Structures are given as C-alpha cells and as structure tokens.
Tab-separated table of C-alpha atoms in Angstrom:
chain	number	residue	atom	x	y	z
E	1278	MET	CA	121.305	122.331	111.973
E	1279	LYS	CA	122.897	119.445	113.507
E	1280	LEU	CA	125.563	119.853	115.912
E	1281	LEU	CA	128.069	117.126	117.641
E	1282	LYS	CA	130.324	117.383	120.485
E	1283	GLU	CA	131.817	115.277	122.884
E	1284	LEU	CA	131.480	116.618	126.560
E	1285	LYS	CA	133.244	115.446	129.685
E	1286	LEU	CA	131.126	114.568	132.693
E	1287	LYS	CA	132.943	116.601	135.488
E	1288	ASN	CA	130.619	116.222	138.448
E	1289	CYS	CA	132.090	113.497	140.962
E	1290	SER	CA	129.073	111.287	141.365
E	1291	GLY	CA	128.372	111.046	137.547
E	1292	LEU	CA	125.208	111.122	135.816
E	1293	HIS	CA	122.748	110.453	138.757
E	1294	ILE	CA	119.137	111.688	139.379
E	1295	ARG	CA	119.929	115.353	140.258
E	1296	PRO	CA	122.134	116.385	137.323
E	1297	ALA	CA	119.832	114.405	135.100
E	1298	THR	CA	117.009	116.503	136.174
E	1299	GLU	CA	119.013	119.577	135.614
E	1300	ILE	CA	119.621	118.533	132.006
E	1301	VAL	CA	116.003	117.684	131.477
E	1302	LYS	CA	114.838	121.110	132.971
E	1303	MET	CA	117.291	122.873	130.654
E	1304	LEU	CA	115.964	121.215	127.583
E	1305	GLN	CA	112.201	121.130	128.546
E	1306	ASN	CA	111.472	124.102	126.475
E	1307	VAL	CA	113.884	123.772	123.618
E	1308	GLN	CA	112.950	122.952	119.911
E	1309	SER	CA	115.904	120.694	119.080
E	1310	GLN	CA	116.172	116.978	119.595
E	1311	VAL	CA	118.966	116.322	121.932
E	1312	PHE	CA	120.568	112.802	122.179
E	1313	PHE	CA	123.330	111.596	124.308
E	1314	THR	CA	125.482	108.682	123.333
E	1315	TYR	CA	127.560	106.795	125.868
E	1316	LYS	CA	129.304	103.358	125.499
E	1317	ASP	CA	127.501	102.540	122.284
E	1318	GLN	CA	124.022	103.516	123.733
E	1319	THR	CA	122.145	106.471	122.429
E	1320	VAL	CA	119.276	107.968	124.460
E	1321	ASN	CA	116.999	110.893	124.314
E	1322	ALA	CA	118.277	113.493	126.604
E	1323	LYS	CA	114.986	114.852	127.330
E	1324	SER	CA	113.975	111.708	129.225
E	1325	ILE	CA	115.306	111.480	132.842
E	1326	ILE	CA	114.952	107.609	132.903
E	1327	SER	CA	116.978	107.364	129.486
E	1328	LEU	CA	119.556	109.579	131.018
E	1329	LEU	CA	119.796	107.325	134.161
E	1330	PHE	CA	120.112	104.184	132.117
E	1331	LEU	CA	123.525	105.523	130.554
E	1332	SER	CA	124.778	105.290	134.249
E	1333	ALA	CA	127.817	107.563	133.132
E	1334	GLU	CA	130.505	108.170	135.676
E	1335	LYS	CA	132.881	110.870	136.418
E	1336	ASP	CA	135.149	111.694	133.488
E	1337	ALA	CA	132.835	109.745	131.025
E	1338	MET	CA	133.094	111.315	127.585
E	1339	ILE	CA	129.418	111.807	126.421
E	1340	GLU	CA	128.777	112.453	122.670
E	1341	VAL	CA	126.124	115.117	122.493
E	1342	SER	CA	124.027	115.462	119.256
E	1343	VAL	CA	121.741	118.422	119.027
E	1344	GLU	CA	119.508	118.879	115.906
E	1345	GLY	CA	117.208	121.693	115.371
E	1346	GLU	CA	116.695	125.457	114.664
E	1347	ASP	CA	117.977	126.288	118.173
E	1348	ALA	CA	120.983	123.825	118.094
E	1349	GLU	CA	123.589	126.333	118.762
E	1350	LYS	CA	121.910	127.957	121.494
E	1351	VAL	CA	121.181	124.453	123.092
E	1352	MET	CA	124.824	123.137	122.742
E	1353	SER	CA	126.178	126.161	124.343
E	1354	LEU	CA	123.937	125.833	127.246
E	1355	LEU	CA	124.960	122.130	127.531
E	1356	VAL	CA	128.680	122.792	127.232
E	1357	GLU	CA	128.278	125.324	130.113
E	1358	ALA	CA	126.206	122.909	132.076
E	1359	PHE	CA	128.885	120.111	131.728
E	1360	GLU	CA	131.700	122.565	132.561
E	1361	LEU	CA	130.054	123.570	135.742
E	1362	GLY	CA	129.309	120.026	136.809
E	1363	PHE	CA	125.580	120.789	136.913
E	1364	GLY	CA	126.089	122.660	140.161
E	1365	GLU	CA	127.996	119.852	141.759
E	1366	THR	CA	131.713	119.540	142.627
C	983	MET	CA	115.072	104.519	116.321
C	984	PHE	CA	118.766	104.727	116.996
C	985	LYS	CA	121.548	102.983	115.294
C	986	THR	CA	121.078	99.403	114.712
C	987	LYS	CA	123.930	96.938	115.987
C	988	ILE	CA	124.640	93.609	114.623
C	989	PRO	CA	127.073	91.702	116.847
C	990	LYS	CA	129.815	90.377	114.632
C	991	SER	CA	131.349	88.272	117.383
C	992	ILE	CA	130.697	87.283	120.963
C	993	PRO	CA	133.259	86.199	123.798
C	994	LEU	CA	133.253	82.293	124.286
C	995	ASP	CA	132.782	82.748	127.832
C	996	LYS	CA	129.384	84.282	127.582
C	997	LEU	CA	128.326	81.251	125.472
C	998	TYR	CA	129.905	78.768	128.019
C	999	ASP	CA	128.254	80.597	130.911
C	1000	LYS	CA	124.783	80.568	129.195
C	1001	CYS	CA	124.757	76.917	128.255
C	1002	GLN	CA	126.944	75.408	131.137
C	1003	ASN	CA	124.123	74.070	133.294
C	1004	ASP	CA	121.754	73.190	130.426
C	1005	LEU	CA	124.528	70.904	128.567
C	1006	ASN	CA	126.350	70.012	131.756
C	1007	LEU	CA	129.590	71.230	130.268
C	1008	LYS	CA	133.162	70.850	131.489
C	1009	THR	CA	136.260	72.375	129.944
C	1010	ILE	CA	139.105	69.856	129.120
C	1011	THR	CA	141.670	72.480	127.722
C	1012	ASN	CA	142.801	75.437	129.812
C	1013	VAL	CA	142.011	78.434	127.377
C	1014	ASP	CA	140.902	81.848	128.578
C	1015	LEU	CA	137.490	81.848	127.223
C	1016	SER	CA	137.135	85.541	127.476
C	1017	LYS	CA	139.679	86.109	124.935
C	1018	VAL	CA	138.382	83.965	122.262
C	1019	GLN	CA	135.801	85.518	120.093
C	1020	LEU	CA	133.024	83.505	118.390
C	1021	LYS	CA	132.583	84.840	114.771
C	1022	SER	CA	129.883	82.676	113.333
C	1023	GLN	CA	126.652	81.969	114.807
C	1024	TYR	CA	126.274	78.535	113.234
C	1025	ILE	CA	127.298	75.319	114.868
C	1026	GLU	CA	128.060	72.286	112.825
C	1027	ARG	CA	128.958	68.512	112.918
C	1028	PRO	CA	132.154	67.735	111.194
C	1029	GLY	CA	130.341	65.178	108.913
C	1030	LEU	CA	132.232	64.585	105.585
C	1031	SER	CA	135.091	66.888	106.417
C	1032	LEU	CA	136.586	63.976	108.595
C	1033	SER	CA	136.818	62.044	105.505
C	1034	GLY	CA	139.061	64.594	104.089
C	1035	TYR	CA	136.441	66.346	101.909
C	1036	LEU	CA	136.930	69.961	102.982
C	1037	GLU	CA	134.625	71.708	100.324
C	1038	GLY	CA	132.627	74.397	102.034
C	1039	PHE	CA	134.448	73.561	105.321
C	1040	ASN	CA	134.329	76.930	107.631
C	1041	PRO	CA	136.981	76.582	110.275
C	1042	LYS	CA	135.612	79.631	112.131
C	1043	LYS	CA	132.495	77.696	113.365
C	1044	MET	CA	132.163	75.624	116.219
C	1045	TYR	CA	132.082	71.829	115.849
C	1046	VAL	CA	130.317	69.073	117.696
C	1047	PHE	CA	131.513	65.686	117.897
C	1048	GLY	CA	128.989	63.141	118.506
C	1049	GLU	CA	128.770	59.216	118.712
C	1050	ILE	CA	129.133	58.866	114.967
C	1051	GLU	CA	132.209	60.993	114.438
C	1052	ILE	CA	134.053	59.382	117.494
C	1053	ASN	CA	133.260	55.991	116.245
C	1054	TYR	CA	134.377	56.992	112.699
C	1055	LEU	CA	137.523	58.476	114.073
C	1056	GLN	CA	138.393	55.441	116.196
C	1057	ASP	CA	137.876	53.255	113.065
C	1058	LEU	CA	140.637	55.093	111.326
C	1059	HIS	CA	144.390	54.216	111.220
C	1060	PRO	CA	145.922	56.507	113.933
C	1061	ASN	CA	148.085	58.204	111.299
C	1062	ILE	CA	145.053	59.065	109.085
C	1063	ARG	CA	143.036	60.061	112.100
C	1064	PHE	CA	145.787	62.635	113.099
C	1065	GLN	CA	146.027	63.928	109.414
C	1066	ARG	CA	142.352	64.436	109.176
C	1067	LEU	CA	142.007	66.011	112.498
C	1068	GLN	CA	144.771	68.338	111.770
C	1069	LEU	CA	142.852	69.852	108.823
C	1070	LEU	CA	139.813	70.364	111.083
C	1071	ILE	CA	141.298	71.716	114.038
C	1072	THR	CA	143.107	74.922	113.564
C	1073	GLN	CA	144.021	78.055	115.282
C	1074	ALA	CA	140.852	79.613	113.804
C	1075	THR	CA	138.799	77.104	115.382
C	1076	PRO	CA	136.965	78.658	118.353
C	1077	VAL	CA	135.712	75.543	120.349
C	1078	ILE	CA	135.092	71.862	119.786
C	1079	ILE	CA	132.390	70.219	121.951
C	1080	ILE	CA	132.312	66.448	122.501
C	1081	ALA	CA	128.907	65.379	123.218
C	1082	ASN	CA	127.073	61.993	124.524
C	1083	ASP	CA	129.720	61.815	127.463
C	1084	LEU	CA	132.099	60.450	124.948
C	1085	ASN	CA	135.815	60.416	125.887
C	1086	PRO	CA	137.610	62.873	123.586
C	1087	LEU	CA	140.400	61.252	121.534
C	1088	LYS	CA	143.860	61.966	122.559
C	1089	GLU	CA	144.630	63.319	119.017
C	1090	ILE	CA	141.645	65.933	119.707
C	1091	LYS	CA	143.063	66.852	123.010
C	1092	GLU	CA	146.620	67.237	121.467
C	1093	LEU	CA	145.603	69.223	118.625
C	1094	CYS	CA	143.320	71.480	120.837
C	1095	LYS	CA	146.133	72.143	123.232
C	1096	ARG	CA	148.598	72.729	120.556
C	1097	HIS	CA	146.423	75.377	118.895
C	1098	LYS	CA	144.822	76.939	122.248
C	1099	VAL	CA	141.402	75.826	121.003
C	1100	ALA	CA	138.567	75.392	123.825
C	1101	LEU	CA	137.589	71.903	124.076
C	1102	TRP	CA	134.293	71.283	126.061
C	1103	HIS	CA	132.902	67.975	127.220
C	1104	SER	CA	128.972	67.594	127.435
C	1105	SER	CA	126.909	64.644	128.917
C	1106	LYS	CA	123.943	65.618	126.621
C	1107	SER	CA	123.512	64.295	122.979
C	1108	ALA	CA	124.757	65.919	120.008
C	1109	VAL	CA	121.145	67.158	119.057
C	1110	GLU	CA	120.632	68.573	122.479
C	1111	VAL	CA	123.929	70.644	122.325
C	1112	PHE	CA	122.947	71.780	118.896
C	1113	SER	CA	119.577	73.035	119.924
C	1114	VAL	CA	120.783	74.762	122.980
C	1115	VAL	CA	123.655	76.260	121.489
C	1116	THR	CA	121.840	77.299	118.328
C	1117	LYS	CA	119.196	79.001	120.516
C	1118	ILE	CA	121.645	81.039	122.534
C	1119	LEU	CA	123.855	81.981	119.332
C	1120	SER	CA	121.016	83.287	117.080
C	1121	ASP	CA	119.830	85.375	120.206
C	1122	ALA	CA	123.456	86.655	120.846
C	1123	PHE	CA	123.848	87.409	117.189
C	1124	ALA	CA	120.546	88.924	116.529
C	1125	PRO	CA	120.306	92.437	115.178
C	1126	VAL	CA	119.451	95.021	118.044
C	1127	VAL	CA	118.178	98.455	117.937
C	1128	SER	CA	117.191	100.672	120.965
C	1129	CYS	CA	114.370	103.461	120.905
C	1130	HIS	CA	112.843	105.979	122.838
C	1131	GLY	CA	109.428	104.824	123.752
C	1132	THR	CA	107.381	102.861	126.038
C	1133	LEU	CA	106.739	98.912	125.732
C	1134	VAL	CA	103.455	97.451	127.254
C	1135	GLU	CA	101.554	94.504	126.934
C	1136	ALA	CA	97.675	94.803	126.802
C	1137	PHE	CA	95.487	91.769	126.002
C	1138	GLY	CA	98.584	89.944	125.356
C	1139	VAL	CA	99.436	92.081	122.425
C	1140	GLY	CA	102.889	94.046	122.560
C	1141	VAL	CA	102.456	97.636	121.933
C	1142	LEU	CA	105.326	100.189	121.366
C	1143	ILE	CA	104.224	103.649	122.229
C	1144	GLN	CA	106.178	106.252	120.780
C	1145	GLY	CA	106.152	110.173	120.564
C	1146	ASP	CA	108.115	113.182	121.723
C	1147	SER	CA	108.996	113.769	125.370
C	1148	SER	CA	106.152	114.780	127.582
C	1149	ILE	CA	103.446	113.718	125.024
C	1150	GLY	CA	102.208	111.433	127.695
C	1151	LYS	CA	103.510	107.986	126.829
C	1152	SER	CA	104.374	107.046	130.704
C	1153	GLU	CA	100.909	108.372	131.732
C	1154	ALA	CA	99.356	106.306	129.011
C	1155	ALA	CA	101.341	103.066	130.345
C	1156	LEU	CA	100.319	103.961	133.882
C	1157	GLY	CA	96.517	103.906	132.715
C	1158	LEU	CA	97.006	100.597	131.034
C	1159	ILE	CA	98.737	99.003	134.166
C	1160	GLU	CA	95.696	100.326	136.281
C	1161	ARG	CA	93.388	98.407	133.929
C	1162	GLY	CA	95.373	95.328	134.347
C	1163	HIS	CA	98.011	95.394	131.455
C	1164	ARG	CA	101.609	94.975	131.993
C	1165	LEU	CA	104.771	97.446	131.473
C	1166	VAL	CA	107.743	96.009	129.802
C	1167	SER	CA	109.810	99.018	129.689
C	1168	ASP	CA	109.401	102.893	129.805
C	1169	ASP	CA	111.556	105.257	127.889
C	1170	VAL	CA	114.489	102.974	126.489
C	1171	VAL	CA	113.309	99.963	124.631
C	1172	THR	CA	115.890	97.523	123.334
C	1173	ILE	CA	114.356	95.800	120.397
C	1174	LYS	CA	116.038	92.408	118.903
C	1175	ARG	CA	115.023	90.733	115.788
C	1176	LYS	CA	114.474	87.053	116.595
C	1177	GLU	CA	113.832	84.663	113.630
C	1178	GLU	CA	112.870	86.307	110.358
C	1179	ASN	CA	110.042	88.430	111.263
C	1180	VAL	CA	109.702	88.585	115.003
C	1181	LEU	CA	110.645	91.633	117.037
C	1182	VAL	CA	111.053	91.240	120.742
C	1183	GLY	CA	111.405	94.364	122.915
C	1184	GLU	CA	112.787	94.704	126.566
C	1185	GLY	CA	114.041	97.175	128.912
C	1186	PRO	CA	117.499	97.833	130.327
C	1187	GLU	CA	118.149	96.052	133.592
C	1188	LEU	CA	118.782	99.390	135.474
C	1189	THR	CA	115.719	101.126	134.641
C	1190	ARG	CA	113.415	98.103	134.191
C	1191	HIS	CA	109.922	98.672	135.654
C	1192	LEU	CA	110.362	102.484	136.268
C	1193	LEU	CA	108.166	105.064	135.193
C	1194	GLU	CA	108.868	108.779	135.328
C	1195	ILE	CA	105.435	110.573	135.901
C	1196	ARG	CA	105.616	114.354	135.984
C	1197	GLY	CA	104.511	115.841	138.936
C	1198	ILE	CA	105.064	112.500	140.915
C	1199	GLY	CA	108.549	111.541	139.962
C	1200	ILE	CA	110.255	108.215	139.373
C	1201	ILE	CA	108.015	105.180	140.684
C	1202	ASN	CA	108.615	101.464	140.537
C	1203	VAL	CA	105.339	99.880	139.078
C	1204	ALA	CA	106.515	96.349	140.113
C	1205	HIS	CA	106.493	97.465	143.893
C	1206	LEU	CA	103.291	99.727	143.493
C	1207	PHE	CA	100.964	97.634	141.643
C	1208	GLY	CA	102.613	93.959	142.130
C	1209	ALA	CA	104.452	91.580	139.790
C	1210	VAL	CA	101.431	90.755	137.881
C	1211	CYS	CA	101.676	94.236	136.100
C	1212	ILE	CA	105.132	93.752	134.762
C	1213	SER	CA	106.751	91.690	131.960
C	1214	ARG	CA	110.435	91.238	131.248
C	1215	THR	CA	110.173	90.777	127.438
C	1216	LYS	CA	107.451	91.117	124.904
C	1217	LYS	CA	106.996	90.523	121.137
C	1218	ILE	CA	106.100	93.789	119.575
C	1219	ASP	CA	103.025	93.587	117.531
C	1220	LEU	CA	102.060	97.043	117.142
C	1221	ILE	CA	103.561	100.648	117.054
C	1222	VAL	CA	101.343	103.500	118.267
C	1223	LYS	CA	102.736	107.012	117.885
C	1224	LEU	CA	101.148	109.605	120.222
C	1225	GLU	CA	101.140	113.119	118.546
C	1226	GLU	CA	99.969	116.539	119.445
C	1227	TRP	CA	96.490	117.013	118.005
C	1228	ASP	CA	96.944	118.985	114.804
C	1229	ASP	CA	93.777	120.617	113.294
C	1230	ASN	CA	95.397	120.572	109.705
C	1231	HIS	CA	96.384	117.046	109.613
C	1232	PHE	CA	94.021	114.449	108.285
C	1233	TYR	CA	94.003	111.631	110.667
C	1234	ASP	CA	92.811	108.073	109.577
C	1235	ARG	CA	89.165	108.133	110.225
C	1236	VAL	CA	87.995	104.748	108.924
C	1237	GLY	CA	90.898	102.244	109.326
C	1238	LEU	CA	90.434	100.697	106.053
C	1239	GLU	CA	93.850	100.035	105.421
C	1240	ASP	CA	96.898	99.268	107.746
C	1241	LYS	CA	99.896	101.405	107.633
C	1242	TYR	CA	103.380	99.729	108.393
C	1243	CYS	CA	106.732	101.031	109.575
C	1244	ASP	CA	109.919	99.193	109.028
C	1245	VAL	CA	111.895	98.052	112.091
C	1246	LEU	CA	115.088	95.919	111.573
C	1247	GLY	CA	113.624	94.970	108.284
C	1248	VAL	CA	110.341	93.792	109.785
C	1249	LYS	CA	107.134	95.390	108.923
C	1250	ILE	CA	105.044	96.388	111.936
C	1251	ILE	CA	101.570	97.803	111.953
C	1252	TYR	CA	101.698	101.457	112.666
C	1253	HIS	CA	99.078	103.842	114.156
C	1254	ILE	CA	99.335	107.599	114.663
C	1255	LEU	CA	97.038	108.636	117.807
C	1256	PRO	CA	96.427	112.413	118.111
C	1257	VAL	CA	96.378	113.364	121.671
C	1258	LYS	CA	94.316	116.181	122.956
C	1259	PRO	CA	92.709	117.045	126.607
C	1260	GLY	CA	89.695	114.806	126.856
C	1261	ARG	CA	90.721	111.893	124.945
C	1262	ASP	CA	91.383	108.748	127.232
C	1263	VAL	CA	94.777	107.843	125.671
C	1264	SER	CA	94.706	104.399	127.559
C	1265	LEU	CA	91.122	103.454	126.398
C	1266	LEU	CA	92.169	104.494	122.945
C	1267	LEU	CA	95.117	102.175	123.027
C	1268	GLU	CA	92.996	99.296	124.403
C	1269	THR	CA	90.746	99.773	121.555
C	1270	ILE	CA	93.396	99.823	119.024
C	1271	VAL	CA	94.632	96.321	120.582
C	1272	LEU	CA	91.168	94.819	120.720
C	1273	ASN	CA	90.608	95.976	117.123
C	1274	HIS	CA	93.823	94.515	116.062
C	1275	ARG	CA	93.176	91.049	117.633
C	1276	LEU	CA	89.732	91.159	115.817
C	1277	LYS	CA	91.622	91.805	112.568
C	1278	GLU	CA	94.074	88.998	113.450
C	1279	MET	CA	90.953	86.838	113.744
C	1280	GLY	CA	89.884	87.806	110.343
C	1281	TYR	CA	87.324	90.255	110.996
C	1282	ASN	CA	87.991	93.961	109.922
C	1283	SER	CA	85.340	96.157	111.231
C	1284	ALA	CA	85.823	98.853	108.532
C	1285	LYS	CA	86.074	96.325	105.781
C	1286	GLU	CA	83.054	94.333	106.964
C	1287	PHE	CA	81.136	97.572	107.112
C	1288	ASN	CA	82.309	98.447	103.638
C	1289	ALA	CA	81.163	95.082	102.141
C	1290	LYS	CA	77.657	95.650	103.868
C	1291	LEU	CA	77.557	99.091	102.244
C	1292	LEU	CA	78.712	98.318	99.004
C	1293	LYS	CA	75.909	95.317	99.123
C	1294	THR	CA	73.270	97.899	100.160
C	1295	ILE	CA	74.223	100.338	97.475
C	1296	ALA	CA	74.139	97.531	94.718
C	1297	GLN	CA	70.710	96.325	96.114
C	1298	ARG	CA	69.431	99.929	95.989
C	1299	GLN	CA	70.748	100.170	92.405
C	1300	GLU	CA	69.055	96.928	91.587
C	1301	ASN	CA	65.821	98.094	93.225
C	1302	ARG	CA	66.072	101.530	91.031
C	1303	LYS	CA	66.714	99.697	87.762
C	1304	LYS	CA	63.718	97.633	88.457
C	1305	THR	CA	61.403	100.461	89.184
C	1306	ILE	CA	62.505	102.459	86.079
C	1307	GLU	CA	61.992	99.347	83.798
C	1308	THR	CA	58.421	98.788	85.522
C	1309	VAL	CA	57.545	102.470	84.994
C	1310	LYS	CA	58.899	102.290	81.209
C	1311	ARG	CA	56.527	99.251	80.748
C	1312	ILE	CA	53.487	101.027	82.362
C	1313	LYS	CA	54.180	103.775	79.953
C	1314	THR	CA	54.403	101.812	76.936
C-alpha cells in the first residue's frame, strides 16, 4: 500500500538534528519505505543526513510518501509527530 | 533512484556568473538577467542567417558574433544590415555575445535595447566563448537524479554503495577512508549525466563530507581524516548494492558475466554484495574495485580460469581418445 500526504512542519526551528533524530527513531523498525519530498528534493526519511539535507524551515509543507504493509500505521504516527512538532514548540 | 529532472531552462544570470571571469564579460544593455530564461543549451554563430537565409534558424538560441560576422555586417549597406539583423534579433533571443573585443554595431545595440535582449561583450575569441559556454550549458542542462547511497572513490574508481538503511553503507565508507580511499558523499548522492555515457556523482553542499555512524553520531571526515580522504565529485564506474545475507538467494559465485543497471540511460556495472557478520565489507569492496580494474585492463579472472579449464578438459579428452585408440590397436 502506498500513501501520500502533505504535512506541515510546525516546530519553530524547522527540521534540524533533534526532530530528524525523532523521525529516524520512529521509523527505525517500520517495514514501509518512507520518503520526504521538499522543494523538488526527495530523500529517504530513515536517514538523518538525508533529512538534514532538506533543510526545511518552519511551516514548510513536506510531501510524505509511505509504501509498505504497515503504511497506514506509519502515516498516522508521522501525522501525529508533525502535529506535535516533534515535542518542540 | 528518485525522480529524474531534466532542466528545461536556466536563468541567464546563472550563466553570466559562471562565465564572466573566464570570458571577461561585460554587459552592454541593461536587462534583468535573472528574469531571462535560456531555453536552449546550444550556442551558435549566426553564419548564413546574416545573408537572409533563415532555414533552420532558431531564435531561442544564443548567438555569438565574431570577427567574420561583424566584418560582413560592416560591408553591408546600412539599410540591409538593419533589415537582416531585425530578422535575427527578436524578443525570443535570450542573449547576443560580441567576441574578440569588437565594437558592437549600433544596429545590434539598438535592436537589443528595443527587444530587451541581453548584449554581452567579451575580450576572448568566438571559439573560446563557444567552448566555455558549451561546457557550462551542457552541465546546466544535463539530466539529474538523486539517490540514497554513499559514493566513494577507491583506487581511482567511483563506487556508489546502495542498500537499505542501517545495512552498513556509512561504515563501509568509513572502512574505505581508513584504508586511504575517498568519500564523495554519504546518504544523498546527486547523479548527473555528462556527455553520452558518463555519470558523475556529487553530494549536496550542506551535508558534504558528513557521515552518520550509529553509536557515534555525525562526523565530518574531512576534519577527522584530512582533506586527502575527500573528493567533491566523481565519475560513477560501479554500483554495489549491500543486502542482508539471504540463505535462499543464489549469489554470484563465479563472476563470469557482469550485471548492469540503467541510470539515466547509462549502463553501469552492478554487484550485489551480501552482508553478514564476519564479512569485511570494506575489503570486499576493494576487491570488487581491483577486479573491475583488472577487467578494464582486459583480464577477467573468471573467464581466464574458464579458458584454462576448457583447455585442460580438451587436452584430457584428446589423451583419452588416444588411449582408447592405442588399446584398440593392441587388441587387434
């Protein structure tokens, strides 16, 4: 199953090391392949350096693509994490 | 591999910035270069178009006027000169370059001003303008694809290491760096097709020379190991995919035939390397590279061995025949 969604980056400092680590930690044991696309650049969301390369700022709309058996579960986890700003304000 | 991007146009200011120093360029008309899009990667000299023959003339290309063109135009009657130039310089023209430090004719200046066409002046020859601009434009218009992987240079060979997250790509790269090889980029590699079948990879500026090693964190190899262990770009010669060892999969055991994969229409030699504890991935990668170099030099270990084997078998068959014939002869 493949799911696509645009999620808004809500935390004030954008996608820096800490939120990127949170995302990678969350995706560590998931089956699905997860890709983030921002400003025409698509990267593997399971890699910290790839996520940092996006250098996405606050309010950036990230296109999230999740493909695999657990896609629905992974997408809902990501939606929640984006919504909570990865624990940052 | 992610989506391929083929640039359809580039802003003119990008070209100007890149070739300004090499060509000693000066702008004559006041045009906002960032708003002009260059839609063709080809640069031409007006040639026969100046005589009024416009078959095959493309107004979207940039044109270079050299000594011959300017001399020819100067020989024409002013009215005809203006008429001919009017056909050439239109709103669609992105830029006109006057080479050889020649003075742009007033008609060219006027038409460029009228149609808001950029007019540049260079002290270099038309041939130099051609070669510098062609090089920059073929690079700017080259198809690009980015992928998840690690690009290293080992024994002068560019190796793109691919594989799922946490398979050990970065650790393999670290092992290679420690053995004196070079890192180009980790995790994100941008691949550009230059010329017909050359792929060149590089890393994004922001994450260049960084490695993420689980248990250690993000390290900058340029600072840790020195400038000798990094390279900015590298031609990709091989792709090696690291995979979890699967007992049910039959891995290449002899290496008689090369496997290829297609990247931007270019065939690249492709290896699948199974990983399991105890296998020194860096050493295996070095061996793949050395074997590749040997093959490039015309020596294929597997084929050479196979040829030797076939020769031995043929010799034995011959001996067997001879023995049977001798036995038959003795019996009769």
